[in-house]
CSV table of C-alpha atoms in Angstrom, one decimal:
chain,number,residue,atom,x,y,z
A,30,UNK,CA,122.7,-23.6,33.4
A,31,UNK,CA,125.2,-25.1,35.9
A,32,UNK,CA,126.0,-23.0,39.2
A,33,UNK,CA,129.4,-21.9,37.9
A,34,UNK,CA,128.0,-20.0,34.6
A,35,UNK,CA,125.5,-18.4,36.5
A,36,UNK,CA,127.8,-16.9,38.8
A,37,UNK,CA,130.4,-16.5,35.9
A,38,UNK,CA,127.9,-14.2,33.9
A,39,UNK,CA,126.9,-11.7,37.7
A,40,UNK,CA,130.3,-11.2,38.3
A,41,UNK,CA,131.0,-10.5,34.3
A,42,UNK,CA,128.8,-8.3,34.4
A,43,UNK,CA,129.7,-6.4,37.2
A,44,UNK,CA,133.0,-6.4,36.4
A,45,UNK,CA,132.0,-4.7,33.1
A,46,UNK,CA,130.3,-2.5,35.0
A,47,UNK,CA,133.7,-1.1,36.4
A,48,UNK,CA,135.8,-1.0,33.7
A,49,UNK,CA,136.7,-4.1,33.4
A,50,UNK,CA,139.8,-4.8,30.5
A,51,UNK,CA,141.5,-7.9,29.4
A,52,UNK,CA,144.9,-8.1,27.6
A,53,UNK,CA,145.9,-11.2,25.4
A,54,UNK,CA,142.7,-13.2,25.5
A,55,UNK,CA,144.2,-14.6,22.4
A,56,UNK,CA,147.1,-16.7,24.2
A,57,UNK,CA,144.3,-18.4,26.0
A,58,UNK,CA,144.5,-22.2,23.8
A,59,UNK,CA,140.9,-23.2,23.0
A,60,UNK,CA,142.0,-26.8,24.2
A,61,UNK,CA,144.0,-29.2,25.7
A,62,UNK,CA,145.7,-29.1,29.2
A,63,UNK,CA,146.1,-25.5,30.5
A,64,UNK,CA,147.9,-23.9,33.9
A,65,UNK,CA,146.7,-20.2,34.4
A,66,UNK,CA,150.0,-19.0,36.6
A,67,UNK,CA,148.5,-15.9,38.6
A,68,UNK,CA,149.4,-13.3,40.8
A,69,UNK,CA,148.3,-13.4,44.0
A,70,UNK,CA,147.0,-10.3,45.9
A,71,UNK,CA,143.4,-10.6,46.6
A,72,UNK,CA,140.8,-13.2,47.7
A,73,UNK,CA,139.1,-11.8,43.7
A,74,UNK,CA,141.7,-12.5,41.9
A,75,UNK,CA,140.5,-16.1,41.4
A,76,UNK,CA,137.3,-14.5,40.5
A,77,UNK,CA,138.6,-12.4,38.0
A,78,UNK,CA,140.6,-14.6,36.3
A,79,UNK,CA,137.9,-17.3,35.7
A,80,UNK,CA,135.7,-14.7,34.3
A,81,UNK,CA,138.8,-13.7,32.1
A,82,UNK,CA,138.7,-16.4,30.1
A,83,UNK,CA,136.1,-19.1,27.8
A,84,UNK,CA,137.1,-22.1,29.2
A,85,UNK,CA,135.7,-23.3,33.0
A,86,UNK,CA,138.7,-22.9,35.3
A,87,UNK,CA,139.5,-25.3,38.8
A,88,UNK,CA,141.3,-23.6,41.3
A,89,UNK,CA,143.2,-25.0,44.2
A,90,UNK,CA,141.9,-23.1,47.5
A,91,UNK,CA,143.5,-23.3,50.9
A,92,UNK,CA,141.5,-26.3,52.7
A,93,UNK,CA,140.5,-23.7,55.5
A,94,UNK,CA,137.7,-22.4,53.0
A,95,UNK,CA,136.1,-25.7,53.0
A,96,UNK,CA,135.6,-26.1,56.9
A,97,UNK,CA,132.6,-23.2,56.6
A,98,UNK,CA,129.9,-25.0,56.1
A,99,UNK,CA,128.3,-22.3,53.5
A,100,UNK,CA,131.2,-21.1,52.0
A,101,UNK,CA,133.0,-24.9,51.5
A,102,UNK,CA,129.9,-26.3,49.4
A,103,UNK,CA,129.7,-23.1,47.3
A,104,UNK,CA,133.3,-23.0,46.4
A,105,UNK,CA,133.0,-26.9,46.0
A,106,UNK,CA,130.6,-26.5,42.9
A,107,UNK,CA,132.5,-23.6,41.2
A,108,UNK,CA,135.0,-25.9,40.8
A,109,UNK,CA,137.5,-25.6,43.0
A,110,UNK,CA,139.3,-28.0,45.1
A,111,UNK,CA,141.4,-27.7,48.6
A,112,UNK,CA,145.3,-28.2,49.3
A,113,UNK,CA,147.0,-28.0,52.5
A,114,UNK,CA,149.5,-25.2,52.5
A,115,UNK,CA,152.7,-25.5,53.2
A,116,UNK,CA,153.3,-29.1,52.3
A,117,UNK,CA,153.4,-31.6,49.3
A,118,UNK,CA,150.0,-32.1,49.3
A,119,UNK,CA,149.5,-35.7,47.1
A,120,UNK,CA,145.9,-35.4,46.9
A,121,UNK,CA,145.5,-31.6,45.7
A,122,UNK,CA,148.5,-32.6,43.1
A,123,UNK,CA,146.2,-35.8,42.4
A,124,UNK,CA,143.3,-33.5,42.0
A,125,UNK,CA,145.0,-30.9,39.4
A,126,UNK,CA,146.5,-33.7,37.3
A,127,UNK,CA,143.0,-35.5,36.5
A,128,UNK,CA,142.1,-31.5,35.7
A,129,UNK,CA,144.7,-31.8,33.3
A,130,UNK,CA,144.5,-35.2,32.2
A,131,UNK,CA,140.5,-34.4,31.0
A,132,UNK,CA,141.9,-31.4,28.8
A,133,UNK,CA,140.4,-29.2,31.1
A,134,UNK,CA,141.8,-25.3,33.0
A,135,UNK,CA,143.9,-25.1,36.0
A,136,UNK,CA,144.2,-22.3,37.7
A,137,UNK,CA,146.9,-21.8,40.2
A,138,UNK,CA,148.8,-19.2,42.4
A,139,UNK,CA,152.4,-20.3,42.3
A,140,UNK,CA,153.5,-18.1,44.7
A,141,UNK,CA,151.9,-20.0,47.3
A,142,UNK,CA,149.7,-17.3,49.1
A,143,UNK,CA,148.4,-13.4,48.7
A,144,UNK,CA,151.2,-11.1,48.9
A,145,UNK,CA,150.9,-8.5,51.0
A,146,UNK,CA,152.8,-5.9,49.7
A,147,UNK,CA,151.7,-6.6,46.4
A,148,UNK,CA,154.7,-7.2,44.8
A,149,UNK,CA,155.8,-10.4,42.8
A,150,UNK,CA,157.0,-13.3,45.4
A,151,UNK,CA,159.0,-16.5,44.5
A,152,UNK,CA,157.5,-18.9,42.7
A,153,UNK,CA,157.2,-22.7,44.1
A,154,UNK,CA,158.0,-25.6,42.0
A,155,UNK,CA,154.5,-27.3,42.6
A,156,UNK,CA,153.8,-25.2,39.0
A,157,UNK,CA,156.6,-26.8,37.2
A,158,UNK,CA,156.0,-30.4,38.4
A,159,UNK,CA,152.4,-30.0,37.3
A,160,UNK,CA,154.0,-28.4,34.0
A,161,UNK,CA,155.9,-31.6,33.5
A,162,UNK,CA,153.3,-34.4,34.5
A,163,UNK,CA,150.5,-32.7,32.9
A,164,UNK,CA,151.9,-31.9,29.5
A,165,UNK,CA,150.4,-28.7,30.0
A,166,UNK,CA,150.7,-25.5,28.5
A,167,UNK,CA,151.1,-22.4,31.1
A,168,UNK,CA,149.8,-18.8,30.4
A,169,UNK,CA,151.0,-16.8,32.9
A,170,UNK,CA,148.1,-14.3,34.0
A,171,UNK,CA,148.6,-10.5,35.9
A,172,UNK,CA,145.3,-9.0,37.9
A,173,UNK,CA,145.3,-5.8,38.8
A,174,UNK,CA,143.2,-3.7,40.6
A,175,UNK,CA,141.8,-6.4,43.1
A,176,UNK,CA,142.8,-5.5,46.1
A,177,UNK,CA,139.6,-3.2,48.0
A,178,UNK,CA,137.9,-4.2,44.3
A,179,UNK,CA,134.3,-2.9,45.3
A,180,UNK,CA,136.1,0.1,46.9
A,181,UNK,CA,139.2,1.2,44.7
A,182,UNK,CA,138.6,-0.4,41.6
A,183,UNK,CA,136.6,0.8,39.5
A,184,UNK,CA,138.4,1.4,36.1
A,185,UNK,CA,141.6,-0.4,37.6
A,186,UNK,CA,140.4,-3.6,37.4
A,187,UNK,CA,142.7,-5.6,34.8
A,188,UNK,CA,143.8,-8.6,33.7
A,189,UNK,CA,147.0,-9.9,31.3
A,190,UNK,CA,147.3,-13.0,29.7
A,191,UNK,CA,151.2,-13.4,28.6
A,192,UNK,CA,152.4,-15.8,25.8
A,193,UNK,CA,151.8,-19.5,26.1
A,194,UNK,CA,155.0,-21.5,27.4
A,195,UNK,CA,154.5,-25.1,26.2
A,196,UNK,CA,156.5,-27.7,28.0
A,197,UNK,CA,158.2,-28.4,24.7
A,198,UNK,CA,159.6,-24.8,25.0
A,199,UNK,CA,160.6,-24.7,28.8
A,200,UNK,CA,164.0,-27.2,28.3
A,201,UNK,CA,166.8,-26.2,31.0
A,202,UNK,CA,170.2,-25.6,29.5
A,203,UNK,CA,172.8,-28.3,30.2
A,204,UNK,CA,173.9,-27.6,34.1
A,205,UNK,CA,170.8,-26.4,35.1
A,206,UNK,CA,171.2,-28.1,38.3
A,207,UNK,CA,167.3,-27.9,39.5
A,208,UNK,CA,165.1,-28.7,36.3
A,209,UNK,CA,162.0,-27.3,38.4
A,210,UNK,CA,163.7,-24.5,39.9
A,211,UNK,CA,164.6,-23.3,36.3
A,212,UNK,CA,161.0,-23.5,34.9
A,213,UNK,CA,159.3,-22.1,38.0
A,214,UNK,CA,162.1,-18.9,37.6
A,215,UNK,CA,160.8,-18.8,33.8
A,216,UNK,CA,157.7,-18.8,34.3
A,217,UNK,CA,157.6,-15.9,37.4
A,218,UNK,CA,159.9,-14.0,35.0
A,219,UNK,CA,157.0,-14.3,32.5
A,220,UNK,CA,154.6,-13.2,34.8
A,221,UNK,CA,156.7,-10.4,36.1
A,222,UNK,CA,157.1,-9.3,32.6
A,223,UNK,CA,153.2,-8.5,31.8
A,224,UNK,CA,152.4,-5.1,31.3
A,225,UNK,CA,148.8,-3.8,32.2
């Protein structure tokens, strides 16, 4: 048993525990390249999601995480990989294409950071153009009931897993000036959409 399902099964189980629901596990495609699009509002919702669905998920984490030497090794071999914020980062966009190349689960936050409010923030286009070179189908994903988890949320904790939007589905009208732009807006209004 790999690192990754071991810690997968504790933290299902705990979340369980709590009152743990999911929504829509049945959008979730059993293969092929897939983008989990998630809300951002807490350092579990990465967590959460992963244990949300069958597949193993890689993550994109802030590069910060990997300068502590216990933490970085640890979120190393569950998967995830770093990307500097705030910049095209070629490497992290190398990184989540060869995830999507192998078939396998990317999971991303296209909003770029937590929010602090909690409300929805503007998508970046980083989700489209992966969208687009991946040939990947995007589910967009809503967690709630992260924020002060261990604290507040017991019996809040939830996650939604919207309709798949396939890249064959996600064609600009004619003027759309900004192809990316307009499939980034799509898929935040997808996301904004779920209902938990």
């Amino acid at each position: 048993m790999s690192l990754y399902q071991f810690a997968k099964g504790l933290f299902r189980l705990q979340f369980k525990i709590m009152g743990w629901k999911i929504k829509g596990l049945e959008n979730m495609p059993a293969e092929g390249p897939v983008i989990l699009a998630i809300n951002h509002v807490s350092l579990w919702d990465p967590i959460v999601a992963a244990c949300s669905v069958p597949r193993p998920v890689s993550f994109m984490a802030k590069e910060e995480l990997f300068a502590n030497p216990l933490l970085g090794p640890l979120i190393h071999r569950l998967n995830a990989f770093p990307v500097k914020r705030g910049q095209g980062d070629m490497s992290a966009i190398r990184q989540s294409l060869k995830v999507l190349k192998d078939q396998k689960v990317l999971g991303i936050f296209p909003e770029g950071r937590r929010s602090q409010s909690g409300e929805l923030q503007k998508g970046l286009p980083g989700v489209a153009l992966l969208m687009e070179k991946g040939k990947a189908t995007v589910i967009p994903v809503k967690v709630t009931g992260t924020q002060n988890l261990l604290i507040k949320g017991w019996g809040k904790l939830e996650v939604v897993l919207g309709s798949p939007l396939t890249p064959e589905k996600m064609k600009p009208p004619a003027g759309v000036a900004n192809r990316r732009e307009w499939v980034t807006e799509q898929i935040m209004e997808a996301l904004a959409s779920l209902e938990t």
